[in-house]
Coordinates of C-alpha atoms and ligand atoms in Angstrom, one line a residue:
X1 CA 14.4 -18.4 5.3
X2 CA 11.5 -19.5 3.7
X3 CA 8.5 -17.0 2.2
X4 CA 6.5 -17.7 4.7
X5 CA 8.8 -17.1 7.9
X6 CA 10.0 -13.6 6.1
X7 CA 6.3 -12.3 5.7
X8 CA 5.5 -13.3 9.0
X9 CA 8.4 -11.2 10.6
X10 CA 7.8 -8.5 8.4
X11 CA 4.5 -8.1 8.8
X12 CA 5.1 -8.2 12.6
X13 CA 7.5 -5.6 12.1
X14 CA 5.0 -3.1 9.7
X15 CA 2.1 -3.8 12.0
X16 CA 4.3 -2.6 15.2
X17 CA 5.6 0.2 13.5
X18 CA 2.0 1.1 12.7
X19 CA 1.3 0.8 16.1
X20 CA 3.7 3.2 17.4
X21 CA 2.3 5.8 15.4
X22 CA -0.9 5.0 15.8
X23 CA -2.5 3.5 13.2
X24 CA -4.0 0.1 12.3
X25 CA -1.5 -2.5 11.0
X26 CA -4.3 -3.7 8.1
X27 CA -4.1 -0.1 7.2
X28 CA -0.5 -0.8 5.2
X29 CA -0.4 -3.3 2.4
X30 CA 2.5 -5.1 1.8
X31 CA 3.3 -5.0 -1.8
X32 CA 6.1 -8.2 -2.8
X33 CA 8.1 -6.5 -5.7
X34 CA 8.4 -10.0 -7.3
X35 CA 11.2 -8.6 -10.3
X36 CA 14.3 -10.1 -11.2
X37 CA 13.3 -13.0 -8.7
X38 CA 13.6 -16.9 -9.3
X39 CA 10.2 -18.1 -10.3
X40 CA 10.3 -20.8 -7.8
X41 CA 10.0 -18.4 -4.8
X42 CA 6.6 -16.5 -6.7
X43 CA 5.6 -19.7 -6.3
X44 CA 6.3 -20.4 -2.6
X45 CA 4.5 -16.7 -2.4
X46 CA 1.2 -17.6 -4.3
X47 CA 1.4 -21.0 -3.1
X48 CA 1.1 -19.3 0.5
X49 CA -1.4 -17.3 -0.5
X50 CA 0.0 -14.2 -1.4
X51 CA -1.6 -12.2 -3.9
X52 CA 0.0 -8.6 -4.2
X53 CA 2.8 -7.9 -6.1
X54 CA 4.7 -5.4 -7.8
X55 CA 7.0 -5.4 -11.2
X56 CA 9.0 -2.6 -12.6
X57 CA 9.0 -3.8 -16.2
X58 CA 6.0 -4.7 -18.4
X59 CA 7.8 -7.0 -20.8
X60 CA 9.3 -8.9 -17.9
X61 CA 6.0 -8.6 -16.1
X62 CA 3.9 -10.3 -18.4
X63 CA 6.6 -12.7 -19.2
X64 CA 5.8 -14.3 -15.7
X65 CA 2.3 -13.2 -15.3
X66 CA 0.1 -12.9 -18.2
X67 CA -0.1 -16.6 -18.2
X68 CA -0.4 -17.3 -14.1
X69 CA -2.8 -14.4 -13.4
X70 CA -6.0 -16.1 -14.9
X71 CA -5.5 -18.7 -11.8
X72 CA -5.9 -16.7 -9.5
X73 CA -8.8 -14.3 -9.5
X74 CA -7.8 -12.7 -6.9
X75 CA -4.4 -11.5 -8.0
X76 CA -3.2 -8.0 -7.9
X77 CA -0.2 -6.2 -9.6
X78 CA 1.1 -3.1 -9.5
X79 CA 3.3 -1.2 -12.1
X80 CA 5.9 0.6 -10.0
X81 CA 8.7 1.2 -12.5
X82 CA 8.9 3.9 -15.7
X83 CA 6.0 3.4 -18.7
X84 CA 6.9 3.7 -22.0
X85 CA 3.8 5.1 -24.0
X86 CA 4.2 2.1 -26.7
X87 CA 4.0 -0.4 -23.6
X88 CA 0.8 1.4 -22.4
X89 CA -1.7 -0.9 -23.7
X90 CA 0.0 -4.2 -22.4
X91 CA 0.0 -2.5 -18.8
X92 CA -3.4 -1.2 -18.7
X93 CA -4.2 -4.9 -19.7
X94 CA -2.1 -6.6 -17.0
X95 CA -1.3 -4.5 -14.4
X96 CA -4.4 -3.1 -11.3
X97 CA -2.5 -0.2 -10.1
X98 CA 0.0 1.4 -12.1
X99 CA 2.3 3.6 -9.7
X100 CA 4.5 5.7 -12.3
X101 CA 2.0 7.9 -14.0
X102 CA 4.2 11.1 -14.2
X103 CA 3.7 13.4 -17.5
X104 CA 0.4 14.4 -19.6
X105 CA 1.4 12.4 -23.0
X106 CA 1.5 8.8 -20.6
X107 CA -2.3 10.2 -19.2
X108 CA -3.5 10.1 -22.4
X109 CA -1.9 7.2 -23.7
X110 CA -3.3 5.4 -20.3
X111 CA -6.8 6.6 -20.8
X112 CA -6.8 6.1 -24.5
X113 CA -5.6 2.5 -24.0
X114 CA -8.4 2.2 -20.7
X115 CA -10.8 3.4 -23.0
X116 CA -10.1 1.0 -25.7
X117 CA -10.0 -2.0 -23.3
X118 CA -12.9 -1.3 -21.6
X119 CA -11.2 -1.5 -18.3
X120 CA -10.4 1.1 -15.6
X121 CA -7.0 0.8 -13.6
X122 CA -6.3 2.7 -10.8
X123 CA -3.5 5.4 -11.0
X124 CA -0.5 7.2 -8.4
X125 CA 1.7 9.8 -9.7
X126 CA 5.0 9.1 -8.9
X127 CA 6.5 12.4 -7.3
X128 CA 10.1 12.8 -8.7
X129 CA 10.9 14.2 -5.3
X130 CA 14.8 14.6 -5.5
X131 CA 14.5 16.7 -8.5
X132 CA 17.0 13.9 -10.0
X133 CA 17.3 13.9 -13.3
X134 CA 17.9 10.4 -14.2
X135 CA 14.6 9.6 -12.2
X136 CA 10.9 9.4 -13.2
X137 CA 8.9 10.9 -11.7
X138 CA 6.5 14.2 -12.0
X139 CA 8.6 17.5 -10.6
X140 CA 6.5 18.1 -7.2
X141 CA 5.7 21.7 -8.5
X142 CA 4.5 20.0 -11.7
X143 CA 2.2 17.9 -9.8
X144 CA -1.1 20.2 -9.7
X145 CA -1.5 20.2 -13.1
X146 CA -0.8 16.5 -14.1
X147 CA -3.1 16.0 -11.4
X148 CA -5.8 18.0 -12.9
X149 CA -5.3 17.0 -16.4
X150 CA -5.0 13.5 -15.3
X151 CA -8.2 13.6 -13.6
X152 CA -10.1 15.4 -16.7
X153 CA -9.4 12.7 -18.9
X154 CA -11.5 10.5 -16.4
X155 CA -8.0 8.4 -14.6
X156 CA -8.7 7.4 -11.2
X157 CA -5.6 8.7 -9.8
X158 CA -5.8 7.8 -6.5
X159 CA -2.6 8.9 -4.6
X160 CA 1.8 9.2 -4.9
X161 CA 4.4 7.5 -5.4
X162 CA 8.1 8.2 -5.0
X163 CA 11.4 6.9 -4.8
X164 CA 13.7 9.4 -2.4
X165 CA 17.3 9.8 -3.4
X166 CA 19.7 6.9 -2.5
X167 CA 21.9 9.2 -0.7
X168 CA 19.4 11.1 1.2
X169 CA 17.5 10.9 4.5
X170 CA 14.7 9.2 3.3
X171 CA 12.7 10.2 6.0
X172 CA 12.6 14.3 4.7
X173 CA 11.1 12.7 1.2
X174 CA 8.6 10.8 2.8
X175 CA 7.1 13.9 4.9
X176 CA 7.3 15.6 1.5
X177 CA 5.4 13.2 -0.2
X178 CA 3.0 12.9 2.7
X179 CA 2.5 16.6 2.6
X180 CA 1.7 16.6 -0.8
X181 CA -1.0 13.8 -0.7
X182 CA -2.9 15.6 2.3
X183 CA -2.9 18.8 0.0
X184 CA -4.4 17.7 -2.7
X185 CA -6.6 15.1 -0.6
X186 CA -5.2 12.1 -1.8
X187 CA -5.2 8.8 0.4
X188 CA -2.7 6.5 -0.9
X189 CA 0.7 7.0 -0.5
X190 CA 3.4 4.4 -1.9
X191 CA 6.6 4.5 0.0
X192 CA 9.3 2.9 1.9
X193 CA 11.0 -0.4 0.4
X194 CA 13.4 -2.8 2.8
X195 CA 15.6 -0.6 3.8
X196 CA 13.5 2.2 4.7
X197 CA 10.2 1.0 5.3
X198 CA 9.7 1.9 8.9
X199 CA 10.4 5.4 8.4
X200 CA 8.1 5.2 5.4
X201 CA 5.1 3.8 7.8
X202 CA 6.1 6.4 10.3
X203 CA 5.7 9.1 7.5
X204 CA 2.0 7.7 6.8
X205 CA 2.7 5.1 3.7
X206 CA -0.2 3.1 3.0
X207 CA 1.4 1.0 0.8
X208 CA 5.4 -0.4 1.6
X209 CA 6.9 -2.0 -2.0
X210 CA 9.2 -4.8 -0.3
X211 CA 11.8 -6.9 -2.8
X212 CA 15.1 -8.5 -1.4
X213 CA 14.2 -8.5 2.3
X214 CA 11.0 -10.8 1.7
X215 CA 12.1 -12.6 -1.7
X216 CA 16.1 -12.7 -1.1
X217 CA 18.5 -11.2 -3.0
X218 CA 17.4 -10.3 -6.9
X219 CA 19.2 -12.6 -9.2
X220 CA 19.6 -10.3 -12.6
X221 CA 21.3 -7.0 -12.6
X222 CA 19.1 -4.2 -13.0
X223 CA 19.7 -2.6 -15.7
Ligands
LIG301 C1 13.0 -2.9 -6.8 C2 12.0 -1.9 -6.2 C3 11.6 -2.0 -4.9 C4 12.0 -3.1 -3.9 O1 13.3 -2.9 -3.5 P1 13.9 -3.7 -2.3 O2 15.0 -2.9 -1.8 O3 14.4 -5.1 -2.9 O4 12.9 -3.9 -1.3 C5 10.6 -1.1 -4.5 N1 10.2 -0.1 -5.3 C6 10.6 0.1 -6.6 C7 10.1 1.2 -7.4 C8 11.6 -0.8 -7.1 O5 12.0 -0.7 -8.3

């Protein structure tokens, strides 16, 4: 299947699943998590006119995109894996959303660097809602504070992220994370990737990070 025939039925799919629960289909943004993927299907995506993706690794990020983005103006990425705090400048540089703010020391690495670049990139904190400790991700009773602290050093954080367990319901994180959003009066909400993205739309996502179902199967490992 090409690009273009998989956004088509997925995007059928988000927009009815929207639909059943009552909300406008051009209210979710499909975000094409581009990594590990050949570069000749990116360029089936931009060459159809896509223009949101998502990487989880900066070096690997700008590797296929620091060069490409200047072609297209309208480009947008979106930083949805772990930030280092020596990579911060090259993301703040590259990236127009980064997902995985989740501790004070990355805030003010992220606003130093934004400061220093003259540029302002939007921000979610990514909710560590498991509790895993292997995972990213702020702990959710932690998340009032980042949020403040984030917010005082002049970040536009402007909703959550998460990334529910793999052996969980996904569905109980999503309502967490939902929950959590409408607390603290945040209106974007990053959930749901291909093999839970319907529940994550039916949980109120706003944004749906979708890899293998839309690209095909990663080539590299993750590692
Ligand atoms: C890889 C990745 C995705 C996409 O995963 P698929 O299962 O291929 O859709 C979504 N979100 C994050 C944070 C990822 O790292």
């Amino acid at each position: 299947m090409s690009f273009s025939e998989n956004l088509s039925r997925i995007r059928t799919s988000i927009d009815n699943t929207a639909a059943a629960s009552g909300r406008a289909g051009d209210s979710i943004h499909l975000i094409a998590v581009s990594k590990q993927q050949p570069q000749e299907r990116i360029e089936q995506a931009l060459s159809a006119g896509y223009r949101l993706f998502g990487e989880n690794r900066v070096q690997e990020a700008s590797a296929r995109w620091a060069a490409v983005k200047p072609r297209y103006p309208d480009l947008r990425l979106h930083l949805i894996g772990p930030l280092q705090t020596n990579k911060v400048e090259e993301a703040a540089a590259l990236f127009d959303c980064i997902e995985s703010l989740d501790r004070p020391k990355l805030a003010d690495a992220l606003a130093a660097a934004m400061k220093k670049l003259g540029r302002s990139v939007p921000c979610l904190i990514q909710v560590n809602t498991g509790q895993e400790a292997q995972k990213a991700g702020v702990a959710p009773q932690d998340l009032p504070a980042l949020l403040e602290y984030a917010r005082g050093l002049g970040l536009s954080v402007q909703g959550l992220m998460c990334i529910p367990p793999v052996e969980a319901p996904a569905g109980v994180h999503f309502a967490f994370l939902k929950t959590l959003a409408d607390r603290h009066g945040l209106s974007v909400l990053s959930m749901g990737m291909s093999g839970d993205y319907k529940k994550a739309i039916a949980a109120g996502a706003t944004h749906v990070r979708i890899g293998s179902l839309l690209f095909g199967e990663r080539e590299r490992i993750s590692r």
